Amino acid sequence: MPSNTRRFLLTLLLGLILIPTAPLFAQSTGVRINTIVIDPGHGGKDAGCVSRDGKTLEKNVVLDVALKLGKRIEEAYPDVKVIYTRSTDKFIPLDQRAAIANKNNADLFISIHVNSVKNNASARGTETWVMGMHKSASNFEVCKLENSVIVLEEDYSSNYQGFDPNNPESYIIFSLLQNAHLEQSLDLADKMQTQFRAGAIKKDRGIKQGGLLVLWKCTMPAVLTEIGFMSNAEDLKVMRSAAQRDKMAGSIFEAIKKYKQAYERDLDVVTSPTTIKPQGEQNEQGKYRIQIFASTKQLSPNDPAFKGLKDCEAITANSMFKYTFGRYASETEARKDLPYVRQYFPEAFVTQISK
Ligand SMILES: [Zn+2]
């Protein structure tokens, strides 16, 4: 094991012990997508892959698709913040791309690239990557290719803790890391591939997992998409057309739209209460209630003040009537119904009654 690799693994192990795992706040639905980071691969001195005639550069294709995508998002969702890791032909180190997303508390990170293979001009199509451990030699080749750009960065050895993009041992880190956002990343990747199948380049090469440095430190759902092959004549023709590039941006946009709808859906739907006890039923355990308001007047159960909310009860306290909803054995149980009650009474809160 070369000392570089040893140093890398040691740093990794220390990191696993010392760095707390990323918060799992985006674990389920009910997450609002406020900020989207779009990451056009390569840039500046790093051209990415280049067409055989040298006329088409990955960095230009992906920048154009990225800007077209951002424009669509901004038009459709004026309240969503779109951040580009680069919006011009500029070199940005891989670790800075993730840092931009993390610093801005992005809810999604989408890196856009173009694929290329030597000696196989027939390989074509789109594929979308999520962070993980590569499962085949060809997947490893793609990771090596995309990661190798770090050698163009100054101090890459120290910035990536000795990571060597060409050394398989360096990739052990990706089998040890827990990916808190894998499920959502896979979901977005799936939605993107579905849209691509109806888009400008229809050949679907699927979802892949690999150790891509640009995704490594992202603390939100993150994907890297390869929108076609520079080394394939048909894909190249598509990528050279501005209208087709717009269609590609459209496919990614549709996937984001579907993702956003799915994840934000639960914010609008409030679950109906599960623990309503029939009025009058005595429940010694049910000393937690949701207080909806207090009044000096005693109201009948059908009073319009209850806004149609059933099963409200009055609790007398110091010549006041506290009106409550539900009976719960625990505060946790009561909190589950709070969103339902707050639809009617935004100020409602959980209270404990003394008997
Ligand atoms: Zn690339």
Short mmCIF file of C-alpha atoms and ligand atoms in Angstrom, two decimals:
data_model
loop_
_atom_site.label_atom_id
_atom_site.label_comp_id
_atom_site.label_asym_id
_atom_site.label_seq_id
_atom_site.Cartn_x
_atom_site.Cartn_y
_atom_site.Cartn_z
CA MET A 1 0.00 0.00 0.00
CA PRO A 2 1.68 3.26 -1.03
CA SER A 3 2.06 5.79 1.77
CA ASN A 4 -0.30 8.13 -0.04
CA THR A 5 -3.07 5.56 0.08
CA ARG A 6 -2.30 4.78 3.71
CA ARG A 7 -2.54 8.44 4.60
CA PHE A 8 -5.79 8.65 2.71
CA LEU A 9 -7.35 5.67 4.50
CA LEU A 10 -6.18 6.93 7.88
CA THR A 11 -7.72 10.34 7.28
CA LEU A 12 -10.86 8.61 6.15
CA LEU A 13 -11.14 6.50 9.29
CA LEU A 14 -10.52 9.50 11.51
CA GLY A 15 -13.11 11.39 9.56
CA LEU A 16 -15.67 8.66 10.11
CA ILE A 17 -15.08 8.80 13.84
CA LEU A 18 -14.89 12.55 14.26
CA ILE A 19 -17.31 13.97 11.74
CA PRO A 20 -20.92 13.63 12.79
CA THR A 21 -23.10 12.14 10.09
CA ALA A 22 -25.06 14.57 7.99
CA PRO A 23 -28.49 15.40 9.36
CA LEU A 24 -31.18 13.22 7.86
CA PHE A 25 -33.69 16.00 7.46
CA ALA A 26 -34.54 15.15 3.89
CA GLN A 27 -35.39 11.56 4.72
CA SER A 28 -38.99 11.51 3.66
CA THR A 29 -41.55 13.40 1.70
CA GLY A 30 -42.71 16.73 2.97
CA VAL A 31 -39.49 18.49 2.01
CA ARG A 32 -39.67 21.75 0.13
CA ILE A 33 -37.29 22.25 -2.78
CA ASN A 34 -36.13 25.83 -2.36
CA THR A 35 -32.65 25.82 -3.82
CA ILE A 36 -31.29 23.85 -6.75
CA VAL A 37 -27.61 23.80 -7.65
CA ILE A 38 -26.84 23.09 -11.29
CA ASP A 39 -23.28 22.00 -11.95
CA PRO A 40 -22.07 22.11 -15.54
CA GLY A 41 -19.03 19.80 -15.60
CA HIS A 42 -15.47 20.93 -16.40
CA GLY A 43 -14.77 24.47 -17.67
CA GLY A 44 -11.84 26.75 -18.41
CA LYS A 45 -8.61 24.83 -18.89
CA ASP A 46 -10.55 21.58 -18.49
CA ALA A 47 -12.49 20.94 -21.71
CA GLY A 48 -13.87 17.57 -20.62
CA CYS A 49 -14.30 15.20 -23.54
CA VAL A 50 -13.82 16.49 -27.05
CA SER A 51 -15.37 15.36 -30.35
CA ARG A 52 -13.10 13.59 -32.79
CA ASP A 53 -12.88 16.63 -35.06
CA GLY A 54 -12.04 18.79 -32.04
CA LYS A 55 -14.96 21.13 -32.69
CA THR A 56 -17.28 20.20 -29.85
CA LEU A 57 -16.19 20.39 -26.23
CA GLU A 58 -18.04 18.83 -23.29
CA LYS A 59 -17.59 21.99 -21.20
CA ASN A 60 -19.55 24.06 -23.74
CA VAL A 61 -22.34 21.55 -24.32
CA VAL A 62 -23.02 21.06 -20.61
CA LEU A 63 -22.85 24.77 -19.82
CA ASP A 64 -25.48 25.48 -22.43
CA VAL A 65 -27.77 22.68 -21.20
CA ALA A 66 -27.26 23.87 -17.61
CA LEU A 67 -28.22 27.46 -18.42
CA LYS A 68 -31.26 26.32 -20.40
CA LEU A 69 -32.31 24.12 -17.49
CA GLY A 70 -31.87 26.93 -14.97
CA LYS A 71 -33.94 29.26 -17.10
CA ARG A 72 -36.78 26.75 -17.24
CA ILE A 73 -36.73 26.30 -13.47
CA GLU A 74 -36.69 30.04 -12.84
CA GLU A 75 -39.59 30.60 -15.21
CA ALA A 76 -41.70 27.81 -13.75
CA TYR A 77 -40.81 28.40 -10.10
CA PRO A 78 -39.93 32.03 -9.38
CA ASP A 79 -39.57 31.17 -5.68
CA VAL A 80 -36.91 28.52 -6.31
CA LYS A 81 -33.34 29.73 -6.16
CA VAL A 82 -31.13 28.42 -8.96
CA ILE A 83 -27.41 28.47 -8.32
CA TYR A 84 -24.82 27.54 -10.93
CA THR A 85 -21.42 26.28 -9.88
CA ARG A 86 -20.30 28.10 -13.00
CA SER A 87 -22.25 30.13 -15.52
CA THR A 88 -19.24 30.96 -17.66
CA ASP A 89 -16.27 29.09 -19.13
CA LYS A 90 -14.38 28.85 -15.86
CA PHE A 91 -12.38 26.12 -14.11
CA ILE A 92 -13.91 25.08 -10.77
CA PRO A 93 -12.27 22.38 -8.62
CA LEU A 94 -14.54 19.41 -7.90
CA ASP A 95 -14.59 19.91 -4.14
CA GLN A 96 -15.65 23.53 -4.55
CA ARG A 97 -18.69 22.48 -6.53
CA ALA A 98 -20.05 20.48 -3.59
CA ALA A 99 -19.00 23.27 -1.23
CA ILE A 100 -21.14 25.76 -3.19
CA ALA A 101 -24.16 23.47 -2.80
CA ASN A 102 -23.55 22.85 0.90
CA LYS A 103 -22.95 26.51 1.70
CA ASN A 104 -26.23 27.47 0.06
CA ASN A 105 -28.19 24.69 1.78
CA ALA A 106 -29.23 23.38 -1.59
CA ASP A 107 -32.02 20.83 -1.75
CA LEU A 108 -30.79 19.26 -4.98
CA PHE A 109 -27.46 19.03 -6.76
CA ILE A 110 -27.41 18.18 -10.45
CA SER A 111 -24.12 17.75 -12.24
CA ILE A 112 -24.29 17.63 -16.05
CA HIS A 113 -21.69 15.82 -18.16
CA VAL A 114 -21.09 14.20 -21.53
CA ASN A 115 -19.77 10.67 -21.85
CA SER A 116 -17.06 9.33 -24.14
CA VAL A 117 -15.40 5.98 -24.78
CA LYS A 118 -12.41 4.99 -26.79
CA ASN A 119 -12.73 2.34 -29.48
CA ASN A 120 -16.49 1.95 -29.29
CA ALA A 121 -18.21 4.44 -31.53
CA SER A 122 -21.54 2.63 -31.19
CA ALA A 123 -21.88 3.25 -27.43
CA ARG A 124 -24.54 5.89 -26.97
CA GLY A 125 -27.33 7.06 -24.69
CA THR A 126 -27.90 8.70 -21.35
CA GLU A 127 -27.11 7.50 -17.85
CA THR A 128 -27.45 9.04 -14.40
CA TRP A 129 -25.12 8.41 -11.52
CA VAL A 130 -25.54 8.47 -7.79
CA MET A 131 -22.83 8.26 -5.17
CA GLY A 132 -21.70 4.80 -4.15
CA MET A 133 -19.31 2.03 -5.01
CA HIS A 134 -18.88 1.09 -8.66
CA LYS A 135 -20.00 -2.43 -9.45
CA SER A 136 -18.27 -3.01 -12.77
CA ALA A 137 -15.05 -2.24 -14.59
CA SER A 138 -16.78 0.00 -17.11
CA ASN A 139 -18.38 2.00 -14.29
CA PHE A 140 -14.96 2.40 -12.74
CA GLU A 141 -13.67 3.77 -16.04
CA VAL A 142 -16.32 6.52 -16.04
CA CYS A 143 -15.51 7.43 -12.43
CA LYS A 144 -11.79 7.55 -13.20
CA LEU A 145 -12.44 9.77 -16.18
CA GLU A 146 -14.65 12.24 -14.33
CA ASN A 147 -12.45 12.25 -11.22
CA SER A 148 -9.17 12.60 -13.08
CA VAL A 149 -9.78 16.30 -13.63
CA ILE A 150 -8.58 16.93 -10.08
CA VAL A 151 -5.00 16.53 -11.28
CA LEU A 152 -5.52 19.89 -13.00
CA GLU A 153 -6.13 21.45 -9.60
CA GLU A 154 -3.35 22.87 -7.52
CA ASP A 155 -2.84 20.97 -4.25
CA TYR A 156 -5.24 18.26 -5.31
CA SER A 157 -3.38 15.74 -3.21
CA SER A 158 -4.00 17.62 0.02
CA ASN A 159 -7.50 18.83 -0.92
CA TYR A 160 -8.69 15.26 -1.46
CA GLN A 161 -6.68 13.73 1.40
CA GLY A 162 -4.41 11.75 -0.89
CA PHE A 163 -7.18 10.44 -3.12
CA ASP A 164 -5.70 9.02 -6.30
CA PRO A 165 -8.35 8.91 -9.05
CA ASN A 166 -6.55 6.07 -10.84
CA ASN A 167 -5.96 3.85 -7.82
CA PRO A 168 -8.83 1.42 -7.07
CA GLU A 169 -7.80 1.38 -3.39
CA SER A 170 -8.70 5.04 -3.08
CA TYR A 171 -12.26 4.11 -3.91
CA ILE A 172 -12.65 2.00 -0.77
CA ILE A 173 -13.94 5.15 0.89
CA PHE A 174 -17.11 4.97 -1.15
CA SER A 175 -18.02 1.52 0.14
CA LEU A 176 -17.69 2.73 3.73
CA LEU A 177 -19.57 5.98 3.45
CA GLN A 178 -23.18 6.10 4.40
CA ASN A 179 -25.16 7.96 1.84
CA ALA A 180 -27.93 9.68 3.75
CA HIS A 181 -29.64 10.81 0.60
CA LEU A 182 -29.26 7.73 -1.55
CA GLU A 183 -32.98 7.03 -1.76
CA GLN A 184 -33.89 10.50 -2.99
CA SER A 185 -30.88 10.61 -5.30
CA LEU A 186 -31.98 7.31 -6.85
CA ASP A 187 -35.50 8.62 -7.16
CA LEU A 188 -34.38 11.73 -9.00
CA ALA A 189 -32.04 9.65 -11.21
CA ASP A 190 -34.94 7.37 -12.06
CA LYS A 191 -37.19 10.29 -12.94
CA MET A 192 -34.44 11.76 -15.14
CA GLN A 193 -33.86 8.51 -17.04
CA THR A 194 -37.62 8.17 -17.56
CA GLN A 195 -37.74 11.65 -19.11
CA PHE A 196 -34.64 11.06 -21.22
CA ARG A 197 -36.33 8.03 -22.81
CA ALA A 198 -38.84 10.43 -24.34
CA GLY A 199 -36.25 13.12 -25.06
CA ALA A 200 -33.59 14.04 -27.58
CA ILE A 201 -31.38 10.98 -26.95
CA LYS A 202 -33.69 8.08 -26.17
CA LYS A 203 -31.25 5.26 -25.48
CA ASP A 204 -31.43 4.64 -21.73
CA ARG A 205 -28.28 3.20 -20.17
CA GLY A 206 -29.79 3.27 -16.72
CA ILE A 207 -28.85 4.44 -13.26
CA LYS A 208 -25.34 3.78 -12.05
CA GLN A 209 -23.50 4.01 -8.79
CA GLY A 210 -19.91 5.07 -8.43
CA GLY A 211 -17.36 7.02 -6.48
CA LEU A 212 -17.69 10.40 -8.12
CA LEU A 213 -15.74 13.04 -6.25
CA VAL A 214 -18.07 15.84 -7.24
CA LEU A 215 -20.94 14.09 -5.44
CA TRP A 216 -18.85 12.89 -2.53
CA LYS A 217 -19.32 15.78 -0.13
CA CYS A 218 -22.76 16.93 -1.16
CA THR A 219 -25.08 16.92 1.84
CA MET A 220 -28.28 16.78 -0.20
CA PRO A 221 -29.72 14.48 -2.87
CA ALA A 222 -27.19 14.65 -5.70
CA VAL A 223 -26.88 13.12 -9.14
CA LEU A 224 -24.48 13.31 -12.05
CA THR A 225 -26.01 12.82 -15.45
CA GLU A 226 -24.21 11.90 -18.66
CA ILE A 227 -26.49 13.25 -21.37
CA GLY A 228 -24.95 11.40 -24.32
CA PHE A 229 -21.72 10.23 -25.93
CA MET A 230 -19.29 12.61 -27.57
CA SER A 231 -17.77 9.52 -29.21
CA ASN A 232 -21.03 8.57 -30.94
CA ALA A 233 -21.96 10.30 -34.19
CA GLU A 234 -25.72 10.34 -33.58
CA ASP A 235 -25.45 11.62 -30.00
CA LEU A 236 -22.94 14.22 -31.13
CA LYS A 237 -25.32 15.46 -33.81
CA VAL A 238 -28.00 15.95 -31.16
CA MET A 239 -25.62 17.76 -28.82
CA ARG A 240 -24.57 20.12 -31.60
CA SER A 241 -28.14 21.37 -32.08
CA ALA A 242 -29.29 24.22 -29.83
CA ALA A 243 -32.91 23.07 -30.14
CA GLN A 244 -31.96 19.53 -29.09
CA ARG A 245 -29.90 20.82 -26.17
CA ASP A 246 -33.00 22.68 -25.09
CA LYS A 247 -34.97 19.46 -25.34
CA MET A 248 -32.41 17.79 -23.07
CA ALA A 249 -32.73 20.60 -20.56
CA GLY A 250 -36.49 20.07 -20.86
CA SER A 251 -36.14 16.40 -19.92
CA ILE A 252 -34.13 17.24 -16.81
CA PHE A 253 -36.60 19.98 -15.94
CA GLU A 254 -39.57 17.60 -16.20
CA ALA A 255 -37.80 15.17 -13.87
CA ILE A 256 -37.16 17.92 -11.32
CA LYS A 257 -40.78 18.99 -11.61
CA LYS A 258 -42.00 15.45 -10.90
CA TYR A 259 -39.54 15.11 -8.03
CA LYS A 260 -40.58 18.44 -6.57
CA GLN A 261 -44.27 17.53 -6.82
CA ALA A 262 -43.72 14.18 -5.16
CA TYR A 263 -41.67 15.54 -2.29
CA GLU A 264 -43.75 18.61 -1.64
CA ARG A 265 -47.07 16.80 -1.92
CA ASP A 266 -47.11 15.81 1.73
CA LEU A 267 -46.69 19.42 2.78
CA ASP A 268 -50.12 20.23 1.41
CA VAL A 269 -51.93 17.13 2.53
CA VAL A 270 -52.57 17.06 6.23
CA THR A 271 -53.29 13.64 7.61
CA SER A 272 -56.60 13.29 9.34
CA PRO A 273 -56.50 12.54 13.02
CA THR A 274 -56.08 8.94 13.97
CA THR A 275 -56.73 9.09 17.65
CA ILE A 276 -60.08 10.78 18.18
CA LYS A 277 -61.82 9.36 21.18
CA PRO A 278 -65.62 9.39 21.24
CA GLN A 279 -66.87 12.32 23.22
CA GLY A 280 -67.65 11.48 26.80
CA GLU A 281 -65.50 8.38 26.86
CA GLN A 282 -63.33 8.57 29.89
CA ASN A 283 -59.72 7.82 29.21
CA GLU A 284 -57.52 8.04 32.22
CA GLN A 285 -54.48 7.96 29.99
CA GLY A 286 -55.76 10.71 27.73
CA LYS A 287 -54.53 13.71 29.63
CA TYR A 288 -52.90 15.31 26.61
CA ARG A 289 -55.17 17.55 24.54
CA ILE A 290 -54.83 20.01 21.74
CA GLN A 291 -56.07 23.35 22.97
CA ILE A 292 -57.76 25.30 20.20
CA PHE A 293 -58.84 28.42 22.08
CA ALA A 294 -60.07 29.70 25.43
CA SER A 295 -63.19 31.70 26.19
CA THR A 296 -65.20 33.06 29.10
CA LYS A 297 -68.36 31.71 27.44
CA GLN A 298 -69.60 28.18 27.57
CA LEU A 299 -70.31 27.03 24.03
CA SER A 300 -72.48 24.23 22.76
CA PRO A 301 -70.66 21.50 20.76
CA ASN A 302 -72.30 22.76 17.57
CA ASP A 303 -71.21 26.34 18.03
CA PRO A 304 -69.79 27.82 14.79
CA ALA A 305 -66.74 28.88 16.79
CA PHE A 306 -65.52 25.28 16.42
CA LYS A 307 -65.49 25.71 12.64
CA GLY A 308 -67.02 22.30 12.20
CA LEU A 309 -64.29 20.53 14.14
CA LYS A 310 -65.86 17.56 15.91
CA ASP A 311 -65.13 16.13 19.34
CA CYS A 312 -64.11 19.34 21.03
CA GLU A 313 -64.37 19.49 24.80
CA ALA A 314 -64.42 22.24 27.36
CA ILE A 315 -62.17 22.22 30.35
CA THR A 316 -63.02 24.74 33.04
CA ALA A 317 -60.17 26.59 34.63
CA ASN A 318 -60.32 29.81 36.68
CA SER A 319 -63.75 30.78 35.32
CA MET A 320 -62.44 30.27 31.78
CA PHE A 321 -63.34 27.57 29.34
CA LYS A 322 -60.43 26.00 27.55
CA TYR A 323 -61.61 24.27 24.43
CA THR A 324 -59.62 21.25 23.42
CA PHE A 325 -59.57 18.58 20.78
CA GLY A 326 -58.77 14.87 21.16
CA ARG A 327 -57.49 12.86 24.08
CA TYR A 328 -54.04 11.42 23.90
CA ALA A 329 -51.97 9.20 26.11
CA SER A 330 -48.76 11.01 25.20
CA GLU A 331 -47.55 14.33 23.94
CA THR A 332 -46.09 12.60 20.89
CA GLU A 333 -49.48 11.19 19.98
CA ALA A 334 -51.11 14.59 20.35
CA ARG A 335 -48.46 16.24 18.19
CA LYS A 336 -49.33 13.91 15.34
CA ASP A 337 -52.78 15.48 15.08
CA LEU A 338 -51.60 19.04 15.58
CA PRO A 339 -51.20 19.81 11.85
CA TYR A 340 -54.78 18.66 11.25
CA VAL A 341 -56.16 20.92 13.98
CA ARG A 342 -54.02 23.86 12.90
CA GLN A 343 -55.79 23.87 9.56
CA TYR A 344 -58.75 25.25 11.51
CA PHE A 345 -56.94 26.89 14.42
CA PRO A 346 -53.42 27.99 13.50
CA GLU A 347 -52.61 28.86 17.11
CA ALA A 348 -53.54 25.44 18.51
CA PHE A 349 -51.06 23.79 20.87
CA VAL A 350 -50.64 20.62 22.88
CA THR A 351 -51.55 20.88 26.53
CA GLN A 352 -51.62 18.53 29.47
CA ILE A 353 -54.65 18.56 31.73
CA SER A 354 -54.56 17.79 35.43
CA LYS A 355 -57.44 15.77 36.78
ZN ZN B 1 -17.41 15.12 -17.67
#
